[in-house]
Short mmCIF file of C-alpha atoms and ligand atoms in Angstrom, two decimals:
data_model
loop_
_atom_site.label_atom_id
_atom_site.label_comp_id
_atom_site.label_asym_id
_atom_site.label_seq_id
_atom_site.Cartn_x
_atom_site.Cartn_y
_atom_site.Cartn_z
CA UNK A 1 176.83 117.77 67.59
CA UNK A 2 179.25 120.64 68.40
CA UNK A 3 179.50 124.30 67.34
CA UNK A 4 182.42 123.37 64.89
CA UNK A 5 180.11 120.82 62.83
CA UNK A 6 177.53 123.76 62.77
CA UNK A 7 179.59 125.90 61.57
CA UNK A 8 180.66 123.91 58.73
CA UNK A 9 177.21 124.01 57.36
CA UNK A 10 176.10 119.80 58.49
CA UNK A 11 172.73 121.12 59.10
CA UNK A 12 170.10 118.79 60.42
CA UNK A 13 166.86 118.45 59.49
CA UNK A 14 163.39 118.97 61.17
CA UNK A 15 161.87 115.95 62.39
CA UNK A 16 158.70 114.63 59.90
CA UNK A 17 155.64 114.35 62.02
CA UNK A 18 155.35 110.74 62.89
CA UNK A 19 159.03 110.63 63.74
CA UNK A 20 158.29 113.30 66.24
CA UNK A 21 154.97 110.94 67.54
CA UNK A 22 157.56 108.75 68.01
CA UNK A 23 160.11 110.32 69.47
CA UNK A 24 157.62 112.28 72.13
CA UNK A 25 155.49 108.86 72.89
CA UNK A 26 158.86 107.29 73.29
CA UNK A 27 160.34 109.49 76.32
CA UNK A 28 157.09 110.61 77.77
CA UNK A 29 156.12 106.55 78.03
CA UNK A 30 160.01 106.14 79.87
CA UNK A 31 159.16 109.72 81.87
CA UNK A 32 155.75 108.75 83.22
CA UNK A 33 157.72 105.46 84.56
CA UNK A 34 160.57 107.13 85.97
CA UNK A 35 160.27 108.43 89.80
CA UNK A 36 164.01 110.02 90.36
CA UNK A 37 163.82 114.09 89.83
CA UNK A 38 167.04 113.78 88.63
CA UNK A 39 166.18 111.28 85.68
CA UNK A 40 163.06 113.06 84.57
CA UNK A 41 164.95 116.28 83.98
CA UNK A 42 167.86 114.48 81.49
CA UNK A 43 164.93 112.30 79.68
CA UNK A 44 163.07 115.76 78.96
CA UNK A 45 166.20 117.56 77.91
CA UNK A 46 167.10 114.97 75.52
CA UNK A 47 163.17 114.34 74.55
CA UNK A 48 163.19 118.67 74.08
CA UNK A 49 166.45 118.42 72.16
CA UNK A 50 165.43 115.88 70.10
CA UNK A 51 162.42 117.65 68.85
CA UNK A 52 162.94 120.55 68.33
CA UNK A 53 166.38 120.03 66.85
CA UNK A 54 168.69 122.18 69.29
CA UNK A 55 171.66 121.79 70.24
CA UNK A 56 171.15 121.78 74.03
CA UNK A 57 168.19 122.06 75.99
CA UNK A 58 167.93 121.85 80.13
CA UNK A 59 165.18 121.46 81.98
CA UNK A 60 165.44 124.04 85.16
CA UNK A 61 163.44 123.67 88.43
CA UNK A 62 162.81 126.25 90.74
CA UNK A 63 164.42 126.43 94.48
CA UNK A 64 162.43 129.02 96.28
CA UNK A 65 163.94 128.53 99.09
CA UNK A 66 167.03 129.62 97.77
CA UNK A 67 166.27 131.97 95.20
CA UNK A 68 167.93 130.08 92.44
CA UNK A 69 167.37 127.64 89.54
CA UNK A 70 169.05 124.04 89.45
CA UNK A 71 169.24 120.91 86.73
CA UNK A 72 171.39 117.83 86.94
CA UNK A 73 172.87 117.49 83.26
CA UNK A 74 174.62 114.20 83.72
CA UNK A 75 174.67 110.81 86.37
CA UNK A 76 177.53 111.85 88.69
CA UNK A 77 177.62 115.43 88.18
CA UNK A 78 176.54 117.53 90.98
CA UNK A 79 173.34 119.67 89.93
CA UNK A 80 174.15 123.28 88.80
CA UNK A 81 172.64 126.21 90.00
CA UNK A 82 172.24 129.80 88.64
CA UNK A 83 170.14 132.92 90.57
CA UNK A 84 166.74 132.67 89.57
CA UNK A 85 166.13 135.85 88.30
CA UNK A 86 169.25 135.37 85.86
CA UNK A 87 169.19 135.82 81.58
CA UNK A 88 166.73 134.77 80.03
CA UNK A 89 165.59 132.02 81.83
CA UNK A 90 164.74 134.58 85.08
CA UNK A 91 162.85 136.96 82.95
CA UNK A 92 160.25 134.12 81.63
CA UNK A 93 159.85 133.43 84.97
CA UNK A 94 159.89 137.29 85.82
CA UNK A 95 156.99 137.56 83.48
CA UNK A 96 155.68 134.01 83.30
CA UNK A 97 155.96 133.86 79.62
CA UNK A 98 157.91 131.97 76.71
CA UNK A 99 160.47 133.99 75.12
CA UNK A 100 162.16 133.52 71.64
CA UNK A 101 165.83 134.62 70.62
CA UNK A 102 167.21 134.16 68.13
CA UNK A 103 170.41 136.29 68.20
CA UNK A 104 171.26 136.84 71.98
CA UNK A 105 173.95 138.76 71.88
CA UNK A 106 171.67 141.79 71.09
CA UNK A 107 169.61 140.96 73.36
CA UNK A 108 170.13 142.75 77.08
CA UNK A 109 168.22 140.02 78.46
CA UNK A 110 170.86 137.94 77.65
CA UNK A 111 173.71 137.13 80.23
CA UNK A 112 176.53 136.26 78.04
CA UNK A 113 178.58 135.07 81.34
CA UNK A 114 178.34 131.12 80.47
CA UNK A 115 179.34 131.63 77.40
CA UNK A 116 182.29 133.37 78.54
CA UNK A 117 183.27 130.48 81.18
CA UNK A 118 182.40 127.70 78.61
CA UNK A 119 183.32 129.16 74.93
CA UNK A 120 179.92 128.54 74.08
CA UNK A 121 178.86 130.83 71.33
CA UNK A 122 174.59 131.01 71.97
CA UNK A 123 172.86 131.98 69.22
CA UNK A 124 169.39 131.21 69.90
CA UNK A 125 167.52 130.61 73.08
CA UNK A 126 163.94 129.21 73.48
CA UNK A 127 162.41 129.63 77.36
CA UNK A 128 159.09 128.83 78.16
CA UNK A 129 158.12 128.00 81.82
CA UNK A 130 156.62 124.69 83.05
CA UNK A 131 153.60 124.22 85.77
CA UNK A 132 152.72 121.82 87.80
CA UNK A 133 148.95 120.49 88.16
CA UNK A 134 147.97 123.49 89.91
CA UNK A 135 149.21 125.81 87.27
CA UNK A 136 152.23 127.18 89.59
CA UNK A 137 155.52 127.81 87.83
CA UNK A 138 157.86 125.23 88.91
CA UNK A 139 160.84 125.34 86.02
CA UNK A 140 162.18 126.79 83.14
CA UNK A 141 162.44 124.57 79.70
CA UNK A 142 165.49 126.15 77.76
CA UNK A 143 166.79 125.63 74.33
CA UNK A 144 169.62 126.72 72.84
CA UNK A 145 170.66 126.89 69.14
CA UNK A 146 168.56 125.56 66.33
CA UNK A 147 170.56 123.01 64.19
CA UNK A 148 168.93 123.40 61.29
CA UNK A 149 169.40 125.28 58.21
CA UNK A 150 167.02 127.79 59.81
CA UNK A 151 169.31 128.73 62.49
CA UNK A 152 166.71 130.49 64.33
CA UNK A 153 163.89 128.92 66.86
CA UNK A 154 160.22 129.16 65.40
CA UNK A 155 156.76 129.35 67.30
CA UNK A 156 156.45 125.88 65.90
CA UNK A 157 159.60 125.27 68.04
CA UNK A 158 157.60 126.72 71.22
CA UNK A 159 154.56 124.36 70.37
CA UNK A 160 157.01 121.38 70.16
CA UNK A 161 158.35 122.36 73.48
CA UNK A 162 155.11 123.28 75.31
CA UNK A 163 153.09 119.61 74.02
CA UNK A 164 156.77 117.79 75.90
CA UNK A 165 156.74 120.12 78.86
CA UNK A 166 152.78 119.17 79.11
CA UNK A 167 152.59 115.56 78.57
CA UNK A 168 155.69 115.10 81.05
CA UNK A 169 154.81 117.59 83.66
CA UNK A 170 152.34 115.64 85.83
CA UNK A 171 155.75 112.85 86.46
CA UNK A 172 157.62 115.78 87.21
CA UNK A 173 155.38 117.06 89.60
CA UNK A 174 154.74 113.74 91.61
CA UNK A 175 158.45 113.44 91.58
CA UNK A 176 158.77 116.48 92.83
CA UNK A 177 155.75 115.83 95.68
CA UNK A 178 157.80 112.70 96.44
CA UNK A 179 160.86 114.20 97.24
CA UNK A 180 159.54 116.88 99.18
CA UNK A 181 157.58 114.44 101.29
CA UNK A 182 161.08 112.39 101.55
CA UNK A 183 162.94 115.65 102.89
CA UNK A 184 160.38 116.27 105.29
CA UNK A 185 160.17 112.90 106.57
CA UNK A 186 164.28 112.62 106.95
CA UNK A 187 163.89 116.54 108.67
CA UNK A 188 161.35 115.04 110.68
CA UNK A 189 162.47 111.95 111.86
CA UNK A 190 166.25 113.46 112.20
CA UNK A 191 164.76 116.60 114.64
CA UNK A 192 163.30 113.41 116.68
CA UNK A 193 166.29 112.09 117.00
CA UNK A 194 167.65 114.65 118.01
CA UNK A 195 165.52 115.84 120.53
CA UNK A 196 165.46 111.85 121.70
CA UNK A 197 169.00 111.72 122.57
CA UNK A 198 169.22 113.96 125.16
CA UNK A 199 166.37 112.78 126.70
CA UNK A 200 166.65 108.66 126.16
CA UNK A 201 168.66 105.73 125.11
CA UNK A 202 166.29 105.41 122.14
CA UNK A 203 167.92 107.00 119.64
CA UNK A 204 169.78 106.29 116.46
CA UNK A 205 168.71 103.17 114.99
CA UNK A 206 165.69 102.81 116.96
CA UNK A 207 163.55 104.69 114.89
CA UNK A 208 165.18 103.21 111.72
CA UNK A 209 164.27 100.11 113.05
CA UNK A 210 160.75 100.53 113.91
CA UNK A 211 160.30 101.94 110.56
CA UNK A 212 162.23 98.97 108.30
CA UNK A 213 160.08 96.47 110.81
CA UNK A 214 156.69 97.78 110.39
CA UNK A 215 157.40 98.36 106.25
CA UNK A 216 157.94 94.61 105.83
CA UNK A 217 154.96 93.46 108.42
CA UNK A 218 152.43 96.10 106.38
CA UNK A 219 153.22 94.26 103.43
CA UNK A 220 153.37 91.07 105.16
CA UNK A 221 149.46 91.56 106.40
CA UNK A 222 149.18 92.32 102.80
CA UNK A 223 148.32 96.70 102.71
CA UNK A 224 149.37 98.11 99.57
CA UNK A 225 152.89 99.17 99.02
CA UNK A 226 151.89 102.95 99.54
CA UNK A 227 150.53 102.28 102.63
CA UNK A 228 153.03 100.28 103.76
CA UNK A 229 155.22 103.03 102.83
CA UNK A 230 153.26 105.37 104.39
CA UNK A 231 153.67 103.42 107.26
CA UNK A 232 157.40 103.25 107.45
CA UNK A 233 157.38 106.81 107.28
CA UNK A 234 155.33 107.31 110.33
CA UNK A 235 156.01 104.78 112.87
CA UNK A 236 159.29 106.32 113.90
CA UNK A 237 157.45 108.92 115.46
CA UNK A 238 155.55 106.33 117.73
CA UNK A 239 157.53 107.75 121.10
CA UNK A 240 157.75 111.18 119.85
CA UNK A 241 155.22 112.47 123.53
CA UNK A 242 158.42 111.16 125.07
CA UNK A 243 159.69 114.17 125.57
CA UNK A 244 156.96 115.51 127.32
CA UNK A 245 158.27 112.96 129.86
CA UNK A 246 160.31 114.43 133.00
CA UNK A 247 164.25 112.78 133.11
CA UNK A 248 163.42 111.14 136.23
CA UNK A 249 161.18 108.57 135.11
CA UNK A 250 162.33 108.64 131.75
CA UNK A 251 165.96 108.21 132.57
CA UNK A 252 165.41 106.08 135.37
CA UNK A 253 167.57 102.84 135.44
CA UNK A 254 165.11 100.70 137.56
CA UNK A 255 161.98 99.60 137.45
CA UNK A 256 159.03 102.31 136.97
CA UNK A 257 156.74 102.61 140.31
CA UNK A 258 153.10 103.02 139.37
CA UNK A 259 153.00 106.53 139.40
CA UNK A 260 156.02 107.14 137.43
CA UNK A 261 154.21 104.41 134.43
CA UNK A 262 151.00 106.39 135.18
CA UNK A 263 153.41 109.73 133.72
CA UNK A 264 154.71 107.20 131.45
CA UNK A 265 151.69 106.23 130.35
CA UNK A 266 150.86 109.87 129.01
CA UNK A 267 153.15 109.75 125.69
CA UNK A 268 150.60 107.63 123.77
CA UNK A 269 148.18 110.89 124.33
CA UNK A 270 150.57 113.33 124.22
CA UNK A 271 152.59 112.15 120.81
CA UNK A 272 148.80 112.05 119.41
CA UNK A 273 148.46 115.87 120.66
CA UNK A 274 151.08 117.14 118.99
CA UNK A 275 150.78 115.02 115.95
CA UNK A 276 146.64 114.95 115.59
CA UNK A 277 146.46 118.66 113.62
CA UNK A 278 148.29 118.20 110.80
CA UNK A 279 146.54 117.42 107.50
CA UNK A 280 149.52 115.43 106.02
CA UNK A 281 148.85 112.06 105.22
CA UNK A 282 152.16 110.72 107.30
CA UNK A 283 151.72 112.90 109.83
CA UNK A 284 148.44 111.73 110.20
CA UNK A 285 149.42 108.29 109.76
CA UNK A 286 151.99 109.25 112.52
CA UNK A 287 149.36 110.67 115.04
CA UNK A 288 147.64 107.49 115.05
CA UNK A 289 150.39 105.33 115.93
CA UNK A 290 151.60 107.88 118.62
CA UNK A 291 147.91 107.41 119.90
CA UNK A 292 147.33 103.13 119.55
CA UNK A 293 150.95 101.71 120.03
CA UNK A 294 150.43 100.56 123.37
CA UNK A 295 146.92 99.19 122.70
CA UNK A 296 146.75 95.38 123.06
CA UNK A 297 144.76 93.13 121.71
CA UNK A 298 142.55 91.89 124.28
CA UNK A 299 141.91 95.77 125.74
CA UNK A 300 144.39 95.72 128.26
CA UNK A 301 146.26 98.52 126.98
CA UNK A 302 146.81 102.04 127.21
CA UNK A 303 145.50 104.69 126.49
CA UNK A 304 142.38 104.07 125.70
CA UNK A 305 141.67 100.10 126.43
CA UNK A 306 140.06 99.88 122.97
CA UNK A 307 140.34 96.38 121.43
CA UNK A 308 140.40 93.77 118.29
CA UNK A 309 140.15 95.58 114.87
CA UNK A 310 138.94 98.73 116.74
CA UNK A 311 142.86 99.73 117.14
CA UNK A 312 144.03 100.68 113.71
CA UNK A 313 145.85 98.24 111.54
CA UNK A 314 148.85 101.20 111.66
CA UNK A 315 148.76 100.32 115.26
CA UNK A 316 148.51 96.99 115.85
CA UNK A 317 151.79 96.66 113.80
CA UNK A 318 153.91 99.54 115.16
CA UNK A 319 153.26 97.37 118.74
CA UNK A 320 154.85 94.64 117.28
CA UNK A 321 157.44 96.61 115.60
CA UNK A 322 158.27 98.14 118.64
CA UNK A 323 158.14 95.62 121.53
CA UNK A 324 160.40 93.24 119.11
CA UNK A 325 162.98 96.15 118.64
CA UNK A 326 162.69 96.81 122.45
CA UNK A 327 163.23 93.68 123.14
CA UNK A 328 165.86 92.84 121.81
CA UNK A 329 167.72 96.58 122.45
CA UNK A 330 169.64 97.16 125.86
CA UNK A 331 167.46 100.07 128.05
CA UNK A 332 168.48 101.94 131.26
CA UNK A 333 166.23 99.71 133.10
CA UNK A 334 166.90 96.10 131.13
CA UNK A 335 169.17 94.80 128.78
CA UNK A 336 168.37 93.21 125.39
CA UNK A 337 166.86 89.66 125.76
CA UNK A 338 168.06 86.35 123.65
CA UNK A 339 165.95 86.32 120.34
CA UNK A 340 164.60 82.72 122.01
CA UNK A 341 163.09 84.80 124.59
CA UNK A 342 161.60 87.55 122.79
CA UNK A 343 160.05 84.66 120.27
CA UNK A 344 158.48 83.06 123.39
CA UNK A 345 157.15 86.15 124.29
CA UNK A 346 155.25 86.68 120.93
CA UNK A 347 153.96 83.21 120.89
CA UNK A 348 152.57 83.71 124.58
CA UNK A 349 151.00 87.30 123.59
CA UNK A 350 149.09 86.11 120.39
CA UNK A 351 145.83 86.96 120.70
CA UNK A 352 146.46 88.50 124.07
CA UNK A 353 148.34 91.64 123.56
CA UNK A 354 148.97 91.67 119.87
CA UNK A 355 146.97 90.99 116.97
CA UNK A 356 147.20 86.95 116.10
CA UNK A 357 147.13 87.28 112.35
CA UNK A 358 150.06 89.80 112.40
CA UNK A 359 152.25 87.71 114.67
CA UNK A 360 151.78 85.08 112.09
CA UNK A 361 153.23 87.43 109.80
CA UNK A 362 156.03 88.38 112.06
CA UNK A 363 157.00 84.63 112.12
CA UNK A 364 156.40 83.97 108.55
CA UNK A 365 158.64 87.39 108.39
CA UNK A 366 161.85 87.08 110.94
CA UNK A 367 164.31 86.54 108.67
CA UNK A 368 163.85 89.46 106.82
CA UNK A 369 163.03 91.38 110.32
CA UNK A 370 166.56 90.05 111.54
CA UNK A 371 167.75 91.05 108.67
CA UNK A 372 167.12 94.10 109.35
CA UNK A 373 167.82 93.77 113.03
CA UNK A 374 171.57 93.07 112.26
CA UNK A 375 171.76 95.75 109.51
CA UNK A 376 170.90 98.41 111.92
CA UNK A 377 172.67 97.89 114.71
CA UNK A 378 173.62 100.21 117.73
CA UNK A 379 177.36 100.58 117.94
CA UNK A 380 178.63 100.36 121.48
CA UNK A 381 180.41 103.79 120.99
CA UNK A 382 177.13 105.39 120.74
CA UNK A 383 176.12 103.37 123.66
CA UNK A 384 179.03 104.90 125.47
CA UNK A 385 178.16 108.11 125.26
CA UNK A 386 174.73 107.31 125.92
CA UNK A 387 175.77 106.00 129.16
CA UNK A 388 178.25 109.07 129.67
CA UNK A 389 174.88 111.22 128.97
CA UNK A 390 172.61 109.13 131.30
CA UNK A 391 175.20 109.10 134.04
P1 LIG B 401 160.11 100.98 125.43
O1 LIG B 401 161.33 100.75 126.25
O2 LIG B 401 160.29 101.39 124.03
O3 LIG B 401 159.27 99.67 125.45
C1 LIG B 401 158.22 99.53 124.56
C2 LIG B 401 157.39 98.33 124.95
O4 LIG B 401 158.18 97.15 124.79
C3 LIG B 401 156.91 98.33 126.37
O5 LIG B 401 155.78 99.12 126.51
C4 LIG B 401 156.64 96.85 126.57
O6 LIG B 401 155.43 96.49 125.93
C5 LIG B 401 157.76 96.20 125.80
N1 LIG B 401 158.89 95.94 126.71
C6 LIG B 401 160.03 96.60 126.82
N2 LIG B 401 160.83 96.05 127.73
C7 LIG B 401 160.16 94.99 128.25
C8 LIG B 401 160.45 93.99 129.23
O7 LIG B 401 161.52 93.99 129.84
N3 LIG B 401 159.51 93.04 129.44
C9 LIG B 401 158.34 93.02 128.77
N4 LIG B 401 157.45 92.05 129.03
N5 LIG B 401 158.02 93.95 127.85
C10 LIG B 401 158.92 94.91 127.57
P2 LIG B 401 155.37 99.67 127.97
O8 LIG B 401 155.54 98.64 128.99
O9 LIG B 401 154.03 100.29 127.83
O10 LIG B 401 156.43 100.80 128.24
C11 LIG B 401 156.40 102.01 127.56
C12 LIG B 401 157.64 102.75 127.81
O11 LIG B 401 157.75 103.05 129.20
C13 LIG B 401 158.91 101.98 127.48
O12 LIG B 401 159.21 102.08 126.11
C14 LIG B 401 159.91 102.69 128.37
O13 LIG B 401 160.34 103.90 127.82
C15 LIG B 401 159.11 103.00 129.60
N6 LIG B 401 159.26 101.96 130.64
C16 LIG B 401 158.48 100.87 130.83
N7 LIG B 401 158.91 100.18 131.89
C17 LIG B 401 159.96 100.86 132.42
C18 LIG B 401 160.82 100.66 133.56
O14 LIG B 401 160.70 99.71 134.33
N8 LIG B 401 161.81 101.59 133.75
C19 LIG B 401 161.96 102.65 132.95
N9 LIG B 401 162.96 103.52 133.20
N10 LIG B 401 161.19 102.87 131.87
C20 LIG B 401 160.18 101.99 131.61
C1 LIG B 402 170.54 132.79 79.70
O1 LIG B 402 169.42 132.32 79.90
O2 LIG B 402 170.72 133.97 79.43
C2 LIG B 402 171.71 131.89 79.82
C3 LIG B 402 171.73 131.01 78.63
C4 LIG B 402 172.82 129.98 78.74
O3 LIG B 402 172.63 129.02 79.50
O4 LIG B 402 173.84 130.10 78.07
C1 LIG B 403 169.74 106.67 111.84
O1 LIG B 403 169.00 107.36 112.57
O2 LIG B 403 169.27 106.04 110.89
C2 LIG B 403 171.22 106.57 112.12
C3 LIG B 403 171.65 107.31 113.34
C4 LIG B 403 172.75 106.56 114.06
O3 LIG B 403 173.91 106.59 113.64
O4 LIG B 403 172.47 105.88 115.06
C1 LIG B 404 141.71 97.35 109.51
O1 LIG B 404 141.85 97.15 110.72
O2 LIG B 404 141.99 96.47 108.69
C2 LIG B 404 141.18 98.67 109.06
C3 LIG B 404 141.90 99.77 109.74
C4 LIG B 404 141.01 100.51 110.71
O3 LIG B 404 140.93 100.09 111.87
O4 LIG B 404 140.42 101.54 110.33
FE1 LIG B 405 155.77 103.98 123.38
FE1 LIG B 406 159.74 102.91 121.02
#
């Protein structure tokens, strides 16, 4: 409905109660399903639309990090942004409380600068703020013009408002969690890779590899999907002590004396140094796998010798995830092996170096694993400059 029809007195009418039960149990059922930030915002602008009868409605989410408000109105429109402490949506922030207007242009809260970029004559606005779990502000809900023959916003309006801002904040919130755990685990694993290339051939695809790899194996041993997500998140930071390693055995392209594989030896501890502190649940997961990659089996690994069930599940399939991408990857001291070989090599290890049950997995797994193998894989221009670098 546009301003024109509004003006031309097509009023609409306030929803009766059980079509607003319907209309609220309706979106906040599709809400609590939906795990995209970007799809919870338009389903709770419609849903807030809908019930309160306004013409628009936008659901804003704060950016502290940049000081400013966005919402994504529509699929394949960039979000928009406004300063944070902007109109009337940055003074119920400002003062953490819901505002009614219902003529805004005399209102000096009101910043009539949309309105003069759009041709949008606002009327009325309706702002109340939204929390997450923890009761911190994390977004605006805004209204905008009442369609009804009222043509103002009520406190009934702001009840309406607040019972869809409650009942879908909690999906909101976990989407929001999701995506900041996301963004930290693509900073995270992008630093590493950074840091990596400098200092080895194991960069790139490696670590998107490893993670794909020990995703489909968790799953395959049969841990839930979130810890097999979990998973995929952290074992990309297996090798991350690496670069506690000096260039000369790191970079070497021979064969490691003992001494230099004693040094070696030392990024299993190290990765679980700098990883061990953290009380986030990847990072954690992440520590652990620095610490039992190179554990085998039958105790005859590094660095602690522990054995069996004793090296965590996490662990015992990063080693697998790992040696098979090794394998199978050229390295300044070897060059990739022929799948026949590395296969060989896992049915001689079972039980020895690597957990038997999950080897059975990685068999009853390769295609998907080689799948992934020849999704990912290195491109030789990369490998020139690697080579340029190592030189
Ligand atoms: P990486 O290159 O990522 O290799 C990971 C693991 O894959 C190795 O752990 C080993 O279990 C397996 N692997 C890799 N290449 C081969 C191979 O040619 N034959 C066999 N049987 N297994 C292989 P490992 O041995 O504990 O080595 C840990 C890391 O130490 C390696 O990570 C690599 O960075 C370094 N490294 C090991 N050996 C040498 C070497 O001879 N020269 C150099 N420059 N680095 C080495
Ligand atoms: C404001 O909150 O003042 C801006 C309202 C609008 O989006 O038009
Ligand atoms: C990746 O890390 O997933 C891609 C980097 C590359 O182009 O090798
Ligand atoms: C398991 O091995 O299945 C449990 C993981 C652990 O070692 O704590
Ligand atoms: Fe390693
Ligand atoms: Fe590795």
């Amino acid at each position: 409905m546009n301003d024109l029809e509004f003006e031309s007195g097509q009023f609409r009418k306030e929803l009766e109660p059980s079509q607003m039960l319907e209309v609220l149990f309706d979106y906040v059922a599709r809400i609590s399903k939906e795990k995209e930030i970007d799809k919870i915002l338009m389903l709770m602008a419609d849903l807030g639309r809908k019930l309160i009868v306004a013409d628009r409605c936008t659901l804003w989410l704060l950016d502290l990090v940049e000081n400013q408000l966005w919402t994504k109105v529509a699929h394949g429109i960039p979000p928009i942004r406004i300063a944070s402490d902007s109109g009337i949506v940055g003074y119920t922030i400002r003062e953490n409380a819901p505002v009614i207007i219902n003529d805004a242009y005399s209102d000096s809260r009101f910043n009539p600068d949309v309105d003069k970029k759009t041709g949008y004559r606002t009327r009325n606005i309706i702002a109340l703020p939204v929390y997450d779990g923890n009761g911190e502000i994390i977004g605006v809900y805004q209204a905008i013009n009442k369609m009804t023959g009222e043509q103002a916003f009520s406190q009934l309006d702001l009840k309406r408002l607040k019972l869809a801002a409650t009942y879908s904040g909690n999906a909101l919130a976990s989407a929001i969690a999701r995506q900041e755990i996301e963004d930290t685990q693509k900073d995270v694993i992008f630093t590493m890779g950074e840091a990596g290339e400098m200092r080895s051939k194991e960069t790139g695809y490696h670590v998107k590899r490893v993670a794909e790899y020990s995703y489909i194996l968790a799953l395959g041993v049969g841990l839930s999907k979130s810890e097999a997500e979990l998973l995929r998140m952290a074992s990309p930071m297996h090798d991350i002590g690496k670069i506690a390693i000096p260039d000369a055995i790191l970079k070497k392209p021979g064969k490691l004396d003992e001494a230099e594989f004693e040094v070696m030896k030392t990024h299993a501890a190290v990765g679980y140094q700098i990883l061990k502190n953290s009380s986030r649940s990847i990072l954690k997961a992440a520590a652990t796998v620095a610490y039992e990659h190179h554990e085998k089996w039958n105790g005859k690994g590094y660095p602690r010798g522990i054995s069996g069930e004793a090296i965590h599940i996490y662990g015992r399939i990063t080693a697998i995830a790992d040696v098979f991408d090794a394998l199978g990857s050229d390295r300044v001291y070897k060059k990739a092996w022929a799948l026949d070989k590395i296969l060989t090599l896992f049915r001689d290890e079972r039980g020895q170096h690597f957990d038997p049950k999950i080897v059975d997995t990685f068999f009853d797994c390769l295609d998907a694993l080689i799948a992934i193998r020849d999704k990912f894989i290195d491109s030789h221009i990369e490998d020139e400059h690697m080579q340029s670098v190592l030189a």
